Amino acid sequence: MKRQDITYQDKLNELRLDLSHPNSDGICFVLLEGETDIRLFRKFFNLENCKVENIPGGNPKLEAAVSELVTIYELVIGVRDADFINIETIPYSNKNMFLTDYHDIEMSLISDDDSISTIIFEFTDIPKANHNAIRDKVISTIEQISLLKWLNFSENLEIVFDKTGFQDLLSFANLKIDFEQYFNRLLSKSPNAKIVDIAAITSKMDALKTLNKHPYQICNGHDFIKTLTQFIREQGKAKSINDDIVSSILRINYTKEKFSTTQLYASTKIWADSKNCSIYS
């Protein structure tokens, strides 16, 4: 069976068998959401004591898998993107689940100054003194997308964002997106959207903006990468660059030493120490 054909139930059944095998005794199972997460996290965990696996179906399925599997084997944890959980008022308390420090793991990588500089040095002539300003510029350019996604999360507006491009609507000159056109694109794919009036939407977004939450908690890392890629293309020296290349460079450049400074590392290590399980080498 091809990896892309494996269903959630297939993976759950596979893990149940694996957990019950004598060779798994004392092994910690680290469950993640996606394939790219596997590529990143497998270099952080001690693979002699851990198995790092991904669960198909997104964060809800990941949480469900961990919730079920910990009832039969205690050394199972899940790591998921925080999305907007870190800035919501209701504490997150799913057993054996751990959140990224920022909106998603990509934003943790993007928050690292050296990682951003590596990409900008590779594809542009922009001096290092301006690299952090470029990161801020990218975040500002897609701020309305970030606020809309937060609003959609908070009020369950049923706006569908999947496969709706926005790069052609960006203006780095004034740090804006043609939001009206983008919103119309979203509505064309969101038949159940609970708010379709753009004035009502922008008013609610403006109210969220006044809460002044950390931009790394609001900005979606995949959106950032798409926007940074477009920015680099417009510099004229790397027309063939794509999102996958930028993502790969970020993952390669993000070391275990950098990961060890995160709250995610600290909280998972505290859990592992409490179970007498060495998950980091």
mmCIF file with all atom_site columns, N, CA and C in Angstrom, residues 71-143:
data_model
loop_
_atom_site.group_PDB
_atom_site.id
_atom_site.type_symbol
_atom_site.label_atom_id
_atom_site.label_alt_id
_atom_site.label_comp_id
_atom_site.label_asym_id
_atom_site.label_entity_id
_atom_site.label_seq_id
_atom_site.pdbx_PDB_ins_code
_atom_site.Cartn_x
_atom_site.Cartn_y
_atom_site.Cartn_z
_atom_site.occupancy
_atom_site.B_iso_or_equiv
_atom_site.pdbx_formal_charge
_atom_site.auth_seq_id
_atom_site.auth_comp_id
_atom_site.auth_asym_id
_atom_site.auth_atom_id
_atom_site.pdbx_PDB_model_num
ATOM 1   N N  . THR A 1 71  ? -4.586 4.781  26.382 1.00 0.00 ? 71  THR A N  1
ATOM 2   C CA . THR A 1 71  ? -5.342 3.889  27.278 1.00 0.00 ? 71  THR A CA 1
ATOM 3   C C  . THR A 1 71  ? -4.768 2.482  27.283 1.00 0.00 ? 71  THR A C  1
ATOM 4   N N  . ILE A 1 72  ? -3.936 2.165  26.275 1.00 0.00 ? 72  ILE A N  1
ATOM 5   C CA . ILE A 1 72  ? -3.340 0.824  26.231 1.00 0.00 ? 72  ILE A CA 1
ATOM 6   C C  . ILE A 1 72  ? -1.816 0.852  26.407 1.00 0.00 ? 72  ILE A C  1
ATOM 7   N N  . TYR A 1 73  ? -1.217 2.042  26.291 1.00 0.00 ? 73  TYR A N  1
ATOM 8   C CA . TYR A 1 73  ? 0.241  2.153  26.416 1.00 0.00 ? 73  TYR A CA 1
ATOM 9   C C  . TYR A 1 73  ? 0.559  3.599  26.790 1.00 0.00 ? 73  TYR A C  1
ATOM 10  N N  . GLU A 1 74  ? 1.243  3.786  27.924 1.00 0.00 ? 74  GLU A N  1
ATOM 11  C CA . GLU A 1 74  ? 1.368  5.141  28.461 1.00 0.00 ? 74  GLU A CA 1
ATOM 12  C C  . GLU A 1 74  ? 2.401  6.013  27.751 1.00 0.00 ? 74  GLU A C  1
ATOM 13  N N  . LEU A 1 75  ? 3.340  5.390  27.031 1.00 0.00 ? 75  LEU A N  1
ATOM 14  C CA . LEU A 1 75  ? 4.417  6.170  26.416 1.00 0.00 ? 75  LEU A CA 1
ATOM 15  C C  . LEU A 1 75  ? 4.050  6.591  24.989 1.00 0.00 ? 75  LEU A C  1
ATOM 16  N N  . VAL A 1 76  ? 2.960  7.312  24.885 1.00 0.00 ? 76  VAL A N  1
ATOM 17  C CA . VAL A 1 76  ? 2.507  7.849  23.607 1.00 0.00 ? 76  VAL A CA 1
ATOM 18  C C  . VAL A 1 76  ? 2.245  9.338  23.783 1.00 0.00 ? 76  VAL A C  1
ATOM 19  N N  . ILE A 1 77  ? 2.852  10.157 22.926 1.00 0.00 ? 77  ILE A N  1
ATOM 20  C CA . ILE A 1 77  ? 2.583  11.593 22.954 1.00 0.00 ? 77  ILE A CA 1
ATOM 21  C C  . ILE A 1 77  ? 2.280  12.074 21.539 1.00 0.00 ? 77  ILE A C  1
ATOM 22  N N  . GLY A 1 78  ? 1.607  13.198 21.477 1.00 0.00 ? 78  GLY A N  1
ATOM 23  C CA . GLY A 1 78  ? 1.357  13.840 20.200 1.00 0.00 ? 78  GLY A CA 1
ATOM 24  C C  . GLY A 1 78  ? 1.865  15.260 20.225 1.00 0.00 ? 78  GLY A C  1
ATOM 25  N N  . VAL A 1 79  ? 2.385  15.730 19.110 1.00 0.00 ? 79  VAL A N  1
ATOM 26  C CA . VAL A 1 79  ? 2.817  17.123 18.959 1.00 0.00 ? 79  VAL A CA 1
ATOM 27  C C  . VAL A 1 79  ? 2.009  17.728 17.820 1.00 0.00 ? 79  VAL A C  1
ATOM 28  N N  . ARG A 1 80  ? 1.280  18.798 18.106 1.00 0.00 ? 80  ARG A N  1
ATOM 29  C CA . ARG A 1 80  ? 0.443  19.420 17.082 1.00 0.00 ? 80  ARG A CA 1
ATOM 30  C C  . ARG A 1 80  ? 0.713  20.918 17.006 1.00 0.00 ? 80  ARG A C  1
ATOM 31  N N  . ASP A 1 81  ? 0.374  21.478 15.848 1.00 0.00 ? 81  ASP A N  1
ATOM 32  C CA . ASP A 1 81  ? 0.432  22.928 15.696 1.00 0.00 ? 81  ASP A CA 1
ATOM 33  C C  . ASP A 1 81  ? -0.549 23.570 16.667 1.00 0.00 ? 81  ASP A C  1
ATOM 34  N N  . ALA A 1 82  ? -0.119 24.658 17.289 1.00 0.00 ? 82  ALA A N  1
ATOM 35  C CA . ALA A 1 82  ? -0.994 25.354 18.234 1.00 0.00 ? 82  ALA A CA 1
ATOM 36  C C  . ALA A 1 82  ? -2.152 26.032 17.517 1.00 0.00 ? 82  ALA A C  1
ATOM 37  N N  . ASP A 1 83  ? -1.960 26.374 16.253 1.00 0.00 ? 83  ASP A N  1
ATOM 38  C CA . ASP A 1 83  ? -2.955 27.190 15.546 1.00 0.00 ? 83  ASP A CA 1
ATOM 39  C C  . ASP A 1 83  ? -3.221 28.439 16.394 1.00 0.00 ? 83  ASP A C  1
ATOM 40  N N  . PHE A 1 84  ? -4.451 28.654 16.826 1.00 0.00 ? 84  PHE A N  1
ATOM 41  C CA . PHE A 1 84  ? -4.756 29.841 17.633 1.00 0.00 ? 84  PHE A CA 1
ATOM 42  C C  . PHE A 1 84  ? -4.994 29.500 19.097 1.00 0.00 ? 84  PHE A C  1
ATOM 43  N N  . ILE A 1 85  ? -4.682 28.269 19.489 1.00 0.00 ? 85  ILE A N  1
ATOM 44  C CA . ILE A 1 85  ? -4.980 27.820 20.852 1.00 0.00 ? 85  ILE A CA 1
ATOM 45  C C  . ILE A 1 85  ? -4.237 28.644 21.895 1.00 0.00 ? 85  ILE A C  1
ATOM 46  N N  . ASN A 1 86  ? -2.989 29.024 21.603 1.00 0.00 ? 86  ASN A N  1
ATOM 47  C CA . ASN A 1 86  ? -2.188 29.765 22.586 1.00 0.00 ? 86  ASN A CA 1
ATOM 48  C C  . ASN A 1 86  ? -2.749 31.143 22.911 1.00 0.00 ? 86  ASN A C  1
ATOM 49  N N  . ILE A 1 87  ? -3.605 31.673 22.032 1.00 0.00 ? 87  ILE A N  1
ATOM 50  C CA . ILE A 1 87  ? -4.149 33.015 22.288 1.00 0.00 ? 87  ILE A CA 1
ATOM 51  C C  . ILE A 1 87  ? -5.648 32.974 22.588 1.00 0.00 ? 87  ILE A C  1
ATOM 52  N N  . GLU A 1 88  ? -6.196 31.767 22.719 1.00 0.00 ? 88  GLU A N  1
ATOM 53  C CA . GLU A 1 88  ? -7.590 31.645 23.135 1.00 0.00 ? 88  GLU A CA 1
ATOM 54  C C  . GLU A 1 88  ? -7.673 31.625 24.662 1.00 0.00 ? 88  GLU A C  1
ATOM 55  N N  . THR A 1 89  ? -8.844 31.863 25.196 1.00 0.00 ? 89  THR A N  1
ATOM 56  C CA . THR A 1 89  ? -9.004 31.975 26.649 1.00 0.00 ? 89  THR A CA 1
ATOM 57  C C  . THR A 1 89  ? -9.161 30.625 27.339 1.00 0.00 ? 89  THR A C  1
ATOM 58  N N  . ILE A 1 90  ? -9.557 29.601 26.584 1.00 0.00 ? 90  ILE A N  1
ATOM 59  C CA . ILE A 1 90  ? -9.769 28.282 27.187 1.00 0.00 ? 90  ILE A CA 1
ATOM 60  C C  . ILE A 1 90  ? -8.460 27.494 27.143 1.00 0.00 ? 90  ILE A C  1
ATOM 61  N N  . PRO A 1 91  ? -7.932 27.072 28.302 1.00 0.00 ? 91  PRO A N  1
ATOM 62  C CA . PRO A 1 91  ? -6.664 26.331 28.320 1.00 0.00 ? 91  PRO A CA 1
ATOM 63  C C  . PRO A 1 91  ? -6.781 25.007 27.572 1.00 0.00 ? 91  PRO A C  1
ATOM 64  N N  . TYR A 1 92  ? -5.688 24.623 26.941 1.00 0.00 ? 92  TYR A N  1
ATOM 65  C CA . TYR A 1 92  ? -5.630 23.348 26.223 1.00 0.00 ? 92  TYR A CA 1
ATOM 66  C C  . TYR A 1 92  ? -5.143 22.278 27.180 1.00 0.00 ? 92  TYR A C  1
ATOM 67  N N  . SER A 1 93  ? -5.900 21.175 27.292 1.00 0.00 ? 93  SER A N  1
ATOM 68  C CA . SER A 1 93  ? -5.545 20.183 28.310 1.00 0.00 ? 93  SER A CA 1
ATOM 69  C C  . SER A 1 93  ? -5.681 18.749 27.817 1.00 0.00 ? 93  SER A C  1
ATOM 70  N N  . ASN A 1 94  ? -5.536 18.511 26.534 1.00 0.00 ? 94  ASN A N  1
ATOM 71  C CA . ASN A 1 94  ? -5.627 17.140 26.030 1.00 0.00 ? 94  ASN A CA 1
ATOM 72  C C  . ASN A 1 94  ? -4.452 16.312 26.534 1.00 0.00 ? 94  ASN A C  1
ATOM 73  N N  . LYS A 1 95  ? -4.751 15.178 27.117 1.00 0.00 ? 95  LYS A N  1
ATOM 74  C CA . LYS A 1 95  ? -3.727 14.343 27.739 1.00 0.00 ? 95  LYS A CA 1
ATOM 75  C C  . LYS A 1 95  ? -2.665 13.916 26.737 1.00 0.00 ? 95  LYS A C  1
ATOM 76  N N  . ASN A 1 96  ? -1.406 14.091 27.141 1.00 0.00 ? 96  ASN A N  1
ATOM 77  C CA . ASN A 1 96  ? -0.235 13.665 26.359 1.00 0.00 ? 96  ASN A CA 1
ATOM 78  C C  . ASN A 1 96  ? -0.116 14.372 25.009 1.00 0.00 ? 96  ASN A C  1
ATOM 79  N N  . MET A 1 97  ? -0.797 15.513 24.871 1.00 0.00 ? 97  MET A N  1
ATOM 80  C CA . MET A 1 97  ? -0.668 16.327 23.661 1.00 0.00 ? 97  MET A CA 1
ATOM 81  C C  . MET A 1 97  ? 0.138  17.578 23.990 1.00 0.00 ? 97  MET A C  1
ATOM 82  N N  . PHE A 1 98  ? 1.036  17.960 23.076 1.00 0.00 ? 98  PHE A N  1
ATOM 83  C CA . PHE A 1 98  ? 1.900  19.115 23.273 1.00 0.00 ? 98  PHE A CA 1
ATOM 84  C C  . PHE A 1 98  ? 1.785  20.047 22.060 1.00 0.00 ? 98  PHE A C  1
ATOM 85  N N  . LEU A 1 99  ? 1.835  21.352 22.347 1.00 0.00 ? 99  LEU A N  1
ATOM 86  C CA . LEU A 1 99  ? 1.636  22.368 21.322 1.00 0.00 ? 99  LEU A CA 1
ATOM 87  C C  . LEU A 1 99  ? 2.943  23.030 20.922 1.00 0.00 ? 99  LEU A C  1
ATOM 88  N N  . THR A 1 100 ? 3.017  23.456 19.665 1.00 0.00 ? 100 THR A N  1
ATOM 89  C CA . THR A 1 100 ? 4.143  24.275 19.232 1.00 0.00 ? 100 THR A CA 1
ATOM 90  C C  . THR A 1 100 ? 4.130  25.617 19.951 1.00 0.00 ? 100 THR A C  1
ATOM 91  N N  . ASP A 1 101 ? 5.291  26.238 20.075 1.00 0.00 ? 101 ASP A N  1
ATOM 92  C CA . ASP A 1 101 ? 5.392  27.513 20.793 1.00 0.00 ? 101 ASP A CA 1
ATOM 93  C C  . ASP A 1 101 ? 4.585  28.609 20.104 1.00 0.00 ? 101 ASP A C  1
ATOM 94  N N  . TYR A 1 102 ? 4.636  28.608 18.768 1.00 0.00 ? 102 TYR A N  1
ATOM 95  C CA . TYR A 1 102 ? 3.926  29.626 17.992 1.00 0.00 ? 102 TYR A CA 1
ATOM 96  C C  . TYR A 1 102 ? 2.795  28.970 17.199 1.00 0.00 ? 102 TYR A C  1
ATOM 97  N N  . HIS A 1 103 ? 2.250  29.671 16.239 1.00 0.00 ? 103 HIS A N  1
ATOM 98  C CA . HIS A 1 103 ? 1.068  29.195 15.516 1.00 0.00 ? 103 HIS A CA 1
ATOM 99  C C  . HIS A 1 103 ? 1.247  27.778 14.969 1.00 0.00 ? 103 HIS A C  1
ATOM 100 N N  . ASP A 1 104 ? 2.402  27.499 14.421 1.00 0.00 ? 104 ASP A N  1
ATOM 101 C CA . ASP A 1 104 ? 2.705  26.165 13.912 1.00 0.00 ? 104 ASP A CA 1
ATOM 102 C C  . ASP A 1 104 ? 4.218  25.976 13.952 1.00 0.00 ? 104 ASP A C  1
ATOM 103 N N  . ILE A 1 105 ? 4.661  24.783 13.633 1.00 0.00 ? 105 ILE A N  1
ATOM 104 C CA . ILE A 1 105 ? 6.100  24.521 13.736 1.00 0.00 ? 105 ILE A CA 1
ATOM 105 C C  . ILE A 1 105 ? 6.870  25.363 12.732 1.00 0.00 ? 105 ILE A C  1
ATOM 106 N N  . GLU A 1 106 ? 6.256  25.680 11.589 1.00 0.00 ? 106 GLU A N  1
ATOM 107 C CA . GLU A 1 106 ? 6.931  26.527 10.606 1.00 0.00 ? 106 GLU A CA 1
ATOM 108 C C  . GLU A 1 106 ? 7.239  27.907 11.184 1.00 0.00 ? 106 GLU A C  1
ATOM 109 N N  . MET A 1 107 ? 6.306  28.460 11.977 1.00 0.00 ? 107 MET A N  1
ATOM 110 C CA . MET A 1 107 ? 6.554  29.771 12.578 1.00 0.00 ? 107 MET A CA 1
ATOM 111 C C  . MET A 1 107 ? 7.662  29.706 13.622 1.00 0.00 ? 107 MET A C  1
ATOM 112 N N  . SER A 1 108 ? 7.839  28.567 14.257 1.00 0.00 ? 108 SER A N  1
ATOM 113 C CA . SER A 1 108 ? 8.973  28.415 15.173 1.00 0.00 ? 108 SER A CA 1
ATOM 114 C C  . SER A 1 108 ? 10.283 28.497 14.398 1.00 0.00 ? 108 SER A C  1
ATOM 115 N N  . LEU A 1 109 ? 10.311 27.877 13.224 1.00 0.00 ? 109 LEU A N  1
ATOM 116 C CA . LEU A 1 109 ? 11.498 27.950 12.372 1.00 0.00 ? 109 LEU A CA 1
ATOM 117 C C  . LEU A 1 109 ? 11.694 29.376 11.855 1.00 0.00 ? 109 LEU A C  1
ATOM 118 N N  . ILE A 1 110 ? 10.611 30.005 11.450 1.00 0.00 ? 110 ILE A N  1
ATOM 119 C CA . ILE A 1 110 ? 10.675 31.359 10.903 1.00 0.00 ? 110 ILE A CA 1
ATOM 120 C C  . ILE A 1 110 ? 11.108 32.364 11.960 1.00 0.00 ? 110 ILE A C  1
ATOM 121 N N  . SER A 1 111 ? 10.799 32.101 13.207 1.00 0.00 ? 111 SER A N  1
ATOM 122 C CA . SER A 1 111 ? 11.178 33.030 14.288 1.00 0.00 ? 111 SER A CA 1
ATOM 123 C C  . SER A 1 111 ? 12.681 33.062 14.517 1.00 0.00 ? 111 SER A C  1
ATOM 124 N N  . ASP A 1 112 ? 13.384 32.068 13.991 1.00 0.00 ? 112 ASP A N  1
ATOM 125 C CA . ASP A 1 112 ? 14.838 31.982 14.165 1.00 0.00 ? 112 ASP A CA 1
ATOM 126 C C  . ASP A 1 112 ? 15.539 32.896 13.156 1.00 0.00 ? 112 ASP A C  1
ATOM 127 N N  . ASP A 1 113 ? 16.259 33.873 13.646 1.00 0.00 ? 113 ASP A N  1
ATOM 128 C CA . ASP A 1 113 ? 16.899 34.869 12.782 1.00 0.00 ? 113 ASP A CA 1
ATOM 129 C C  . ASP A 1 113 ? 17.845 34.230 11.770 1.00 0.00 ? 113 ASP A C  1
ATOM 130 N N  . ASP A 1 114 ? 18.624 33.248 12.220 1.00 0.00 ? 114 ASP A N  1
ATOM 131 C CA . ASP A 1 114 ? 19.601 32.626 11.331 1.00 0.00 ? 114 ASP A CA 1
ATOM 132 C C  . ASP A 1 114 ? 18.918 31.897 10.179 1.00 0.00 ? 114 ASP A C  1
ATOM 133 N N  . SER A 1 115 ? 17.782 31.252 10.464 1.00 0.00 ? 115 SER A N  1
ATOM 134 C CA . SER A 1 115 ? 17.066 30.524 9.416  1.00 0.00 ? 115 SER A CA 1
ATOM 135 C C  . SER A 1 115 ? 16.564 31.469 8.328  1.00 0.00 ? 115 SER A C  1
ATOM 136 N N  . ILE A 1 116 ? 16.008 32.595 8.750  1.00 0.00 ? 116 ILE A N  1
ATOM 137 C CA . ILE A 1 116 ? 15.526 33.589 7.779  1.00 0.00 ? 116 ILE A CA 1
ATOM 138 C C  . ILE A 1 116 ? 16.699 34.126 6.960  1.00 0.00 ? 116 ILE A C  1
ATOM 139 N N  . SER A 1 117 ? 17.801 34.419 7.618  1.00 0.00 ? 117 SER A N  1
ATOM 140 C CA . SER A 1 117 ? 18.960 34.958 6.910  1.00 0.00 ? 117 SER A CA 1
ATOM 141 C C  . SER A 1 117 ? 19.521 33.965 5.900  1.00 0.00 ? 117 SER A C  1
ATOM 142 N N  . THR A 1 118 ? 19.511 32.689 6.248  1.00 0.00 ? 118 THR A N  1
ATOM 143 C CA . THR A 1 118 ? 20.013 31.673 5.324  1.00 0.00 ? 118 THR A CA 1
ATOM 144 C C  . THR A 1 118 ? 19.260 31.723 3.996  1.00 0.00 ? 118 THR A C  1
ATOM 145 N N  . ILE A 1 119 ? 17.943 31.849 4.062  1.00 0.00 ? 119 ILE A N  1
ATOM 146 C CA . ILE A 1 119 ? 17.129 31.893 2.835  1.00 0.00 ? 119 ILE A CA 1
ATOM 147 C C  . ILE A 1 119 ? 17.392 33.177 2.059  1.00 0.00 ? 119 ILE A C  1
ATOM 148 N N  . ILE A 1 120 ? 17.406 34.301 2.750  1.00 0.00 ? 120 ILE A N  1
ATOM 149 C CA . ILE A 1 120 ? 17.551 35.581 2.057  1.00 0.00 ? 120 ILE A CA 1
ATOM 150 C C  . ILE A 1 120 ? 18.953 35.719 1.452  1.00 0.00 ? 120 ILE A C  1
ATOM 151 N N  . PHE A 1 121 ? 19.982 35.247 2.162  1.00 0.00 ? 121 PHE A N  1
ATOM 152 C CA . PHE A 1 121 ? 21.332 35.253 1.595  1.00 0.00 ? 121 PHE A CA 1
ATOM 153 C C  . PHE A 1 121 ? 21.420 34.378 0.350  1.00 0.00 ? 121 PHE A C  1
ATOM 154 N N  . GLU A 1 122 ? 20.721 33.245 0.379  1.00 0.00 ? 122 GLU A N  1
ATOM 155 C CA . GLU A 1 122 ? 20.805 32.283 -0.716 1.00 0.00 ? 122 GLU A CA 1
ATOM 156 C C  . GLU A 1 122 ? 20.224 32.832 -2.011 1.00 0.00 ? 122 GLU A C  1
ATOM 157 N N  . PHE A 1 123 ? 19.164 33.624 -1.906 1.00 0.00 ? 123 PHE A N  1
ATOM 158 C CA . PHE A 1 123 ? 18.412 33.989 -3.105 1.00 0.00 ? 123 PHE A CA 1
ATOM 159 C C  . PHE A 1 123 ? 18.376 35.483 -3.422 1.00 0.00 ? 123 PHE A C  1
ATOM 160 N N  . THR A 1 124 ? 18.962 36.312 -2.563 1.00 0.00 ? 124 THR A N  1
ATOM 161 C CA . THR A 1 124 ? 18.949 37.753 -2.833 1.00 0.00 ? 124 THR A CA 1
ATOM 162 C C  . THR A 1 124 ? 20.295 38.367 -2.451 1.00 0.00 ? 124 THR A C  1
ATOM 163 N N  . ASP A 1 125 ? 20.455 39.655 -2.766 1.00 0.00 ? 125 ASP A N  1
ATOM 164 C CA . ASP A 1 125 ? 21.642 40.408 -2.365 1.00 0.00 ? 125 ASP A CA 1
ATOM 165 C C  . ASP A 1 125 ? 21.339 41.338 -1.187 1.00 0.00 ? 125 ASP A C  1
ATOM 166 N N  . ILE A 1 126 ? 20.222 41.136 -0.542 1.00 0.00 ? 126 ILE A N  1
ATOM 167 C CA . ILE A 1 126 ? 19.807 42.019 0.556  1.00 0.00 ? 126 ILE A CA 1
ATOM 168 C C  . ILE A 1 126 ? 20.732 41.823 1.753  1.00 0.00 ? 126 ILE A C  1
ATOM 169 N N  . PRO A 1 127 ? 21.274 42.897 2.330  1.00 0.00 ? 127 PRO A N  1
ATOM 170 C CA . PRO A 1 127 ? 22.202 42.765 3.458  1.00 0.00 ? 127 PRO A CA 1
ATOM 171 C C  . PRO A 1 127 ? 21.516 42.237 4.713  1.00 0.00 ? 127 PRO A C  1
ATOM 172 N N  . LYS A 1 128 ? 22.299 41.606 5.557  1.00 0.00 ? 128 LYS A N  1
ATOM 173 C CA . LYS A 1 128 ? 21.778 40.957 6.763  1.00 0.00 ? 128 LYS A CA 1
ATOM 174 C C  . LYS A 1 128 ? 21.037 41.937 7.674  1.00 0.00 ? 128 LYS A C  1
ATOM 175 N N  . ALA A 1 129 ? 21.481 43.183 7.710  1.00 0.00 ? 129 ALA A N  1
ATOM 176 C CA . ALA A 1 129 ? 20.849 44.165 8.586  1.00 0.00 ? 129 ALA A CA 1
ATOM 177 C C  . ALA A 1 129 ? 19.362 44.357 8.281  1.00 0.00 ? 129 ALA A C  1
ATOM 178 N N  . ASN A 1 130 ? 18.948 43.971 7.061  1.00 0.00 ? 130 ASN A N  1
ATOM 179 C CA . ASN A 1 130 ? 17.551 44.160 6.653  1.00 0.00 ? 130 ASN A CA 1
ATOM 180 C C  . ASN A 1 130 ? 16.713 42.883 6.722  1.00 0.00 ? 130 ASN A C  1
ATOM 181 N N  . HIS A 1 131 ? 17.321 41.779 7.114  1.00 0.00 ? 131 HIS A N  1
ATOM 182 C CA . HIS A 1 131 ? 16.607 40.504 7.030  1.00 0.00 ? 131 HIS A CA 1
ATOM 183 C C  . HIS A 1 131 ? 15.418 40.424 7.982  1.00 0.00 ? 131 HIS A C  1
ATOM 184 N N  . ASN A 1 132 ? 15.596 40.863 9.211  1.00 0.00 ? 132 ASN A N  1
ATOM 185 C CA . ASN A 1 132 ? 14.479 40.807 10.157 1.00 0.00 ? 132 ASN A CA 1
ATOM 186 C C  . ASN A 1 132 ? 13.347 41.732 9.720  1.00 0.00 ? 132 ASN A C  1
ATOM 187 N N  . ALA A 1 133 ? 13.700 42.843 9.106  1.00 0.00 ? 133 ALA A N  1
ATOM 188 C CA . ALA A 1 133 ? 12.678 43.770 8.608  1.00 0.00 ? 133 ALA A CA 1
ATOM 189 C C  . ALA A 1 133 ? 11.876 43.121 7.477  1.00 0.00 ? 133 ALA A C  1
ATOM 190 N N  . ILE A 1 134 ? 12.537 42.298 6.669  1.00 0.00 ? 134 ILE A N  1
ATOM 191 C CA . ILE A 1 134 ? 11.817 41.587 5.606  1.00 0.00 ? 134 ILE A CA 1
ATOM 192 C C  . ILE A 1 134 ? 10.825 40.597 6.210  1.00 0.00 ? 134 ILE A C  1
ATOM 193 N N  . ARG A 1 135 ? 11.248 39.894 7.240  1.00 0.00 ? 135 ARG A N  1
ATOM 194 C CA . ARG A 1 135 ? 10.313 38.976 7.925  1.00 0.00 ? 135 ARG A CA 1
ATOM 195 C C  . ARG A 1 135 ? 9.091  39.742 8.426  1.00 0.00 ? 135 ARG A C  1
ATOM 196 N N  . ASP A 1 136 ? 9.310  40.892 9.058  1.00 0.00 ? 136 ASP A N  1
ATOM 197 C CA . ASP A 1 136 ? 8.195  41.711 9.539  1.00 0.00 ? 136 ASP A CA 1
ATOM 198 C C  . ASP A 1 136 ? 7.322  42.195 8.379  1.00 0.00 ? 136 ASP A C  1
ATOM 199 N N  . LYS A 1 137 ? 7.967  42.514 7.277  1.00 0.00 ? 137 LYS A N  1
ATOM 200 C CA . LYS A 1 137 ? 7.242  42.996 6.095  1.00 0.00 ? 137 LYS A CA 1
ATOM 201 C C  . LYS A 1 137 ? 6.324  41.914 5.546  1.00 0.00 ? 137 LYS A C  1
ATOM 202 N N  . VAL A 1 138 ? 6.815  40.693 5.492  1.00 0.00 ? 138 VAL A N  1
ATOM 203 C CA . VAL A 1 138 ? 6.004  39.577 5.011  1.00 0.00 ? 138 VAL A CA 1
ATOM 204 C C  . VAL A 1 138 ? 4.801  39.366 5.928  1.00 0.00 ? 138 VAL A C  1
ATOM 205 N N  . ILE A 1 139 ? 5.032  39.375 7.227  1.00 0.00 ? 139 ILE A N  1
ATOM 206 C CA . ILE A 1 139 ? 3.937  39.182 8.187  1.00 0.00 ? 139 ILE A CA 1
ATOM 207 C C  . ILE A 1 139 ? 2.893  40.281 8.054  1.00 0.00 ? 139 ILE A C  1
ATOM 208 N N  . SER A 1 140 ? 3.344  41.521 7.872  1.00 0.00 ? 140 SER A N  1
ATOM 209 C CA . SER A 1 140 ? 2.406  42.644 7.720  1.00 0.00 ? 140 SER A CA 1
ATOM 210 C C  . SER A 1 140 ? 1.584  42.518 6.443  1.00 0.00 ? 140 SER A C  1
ATOM 211 N N  . THR A 1 141 ? 2.203  42.049 5.379  1.00 0.00 ? 141 THR A N  1
ATOM 212 C CA . THR A 1 141 ? 1.533  41.959 4.090  1.00 0.00 ? 141 THR A CA 1
ATOM 213 C C  . THR A 1 141 ? 0.342  41.011 4.135  1.00 0.00 ? 141 THR A C  1
ATOM 214 N N  . ILE A 1 142 ? 0.458  39.938 4.913  1.00 0.00 ? 142 ILE A N  1
ATOM 215 C CA . ILE A 1 142 ? -0.627 38.950 4.979  1.00 0.00 ? 142 ILE A CA 1
ATOM 216 C C  . ILE A 1 142 ? -1.389 39.027 6.306  1.00 0.00 ? 142 ILE A C  1
ATOM 217 N N  . GLU A 1 143 ? -1.280 40.152 6.991  1.00 0.00 ? 143 GLU A N  1
ATOM 218 C CA . GLU A 1 143 ? -1.944 40.293 8.294  1.00 0.00 ? 143 GLU A CA 1
ATOM 219 C C  . GLU A 1 143 ? -3.450 40.055 8.195  1.00 0.00 ? 143 GLU A C  1
#
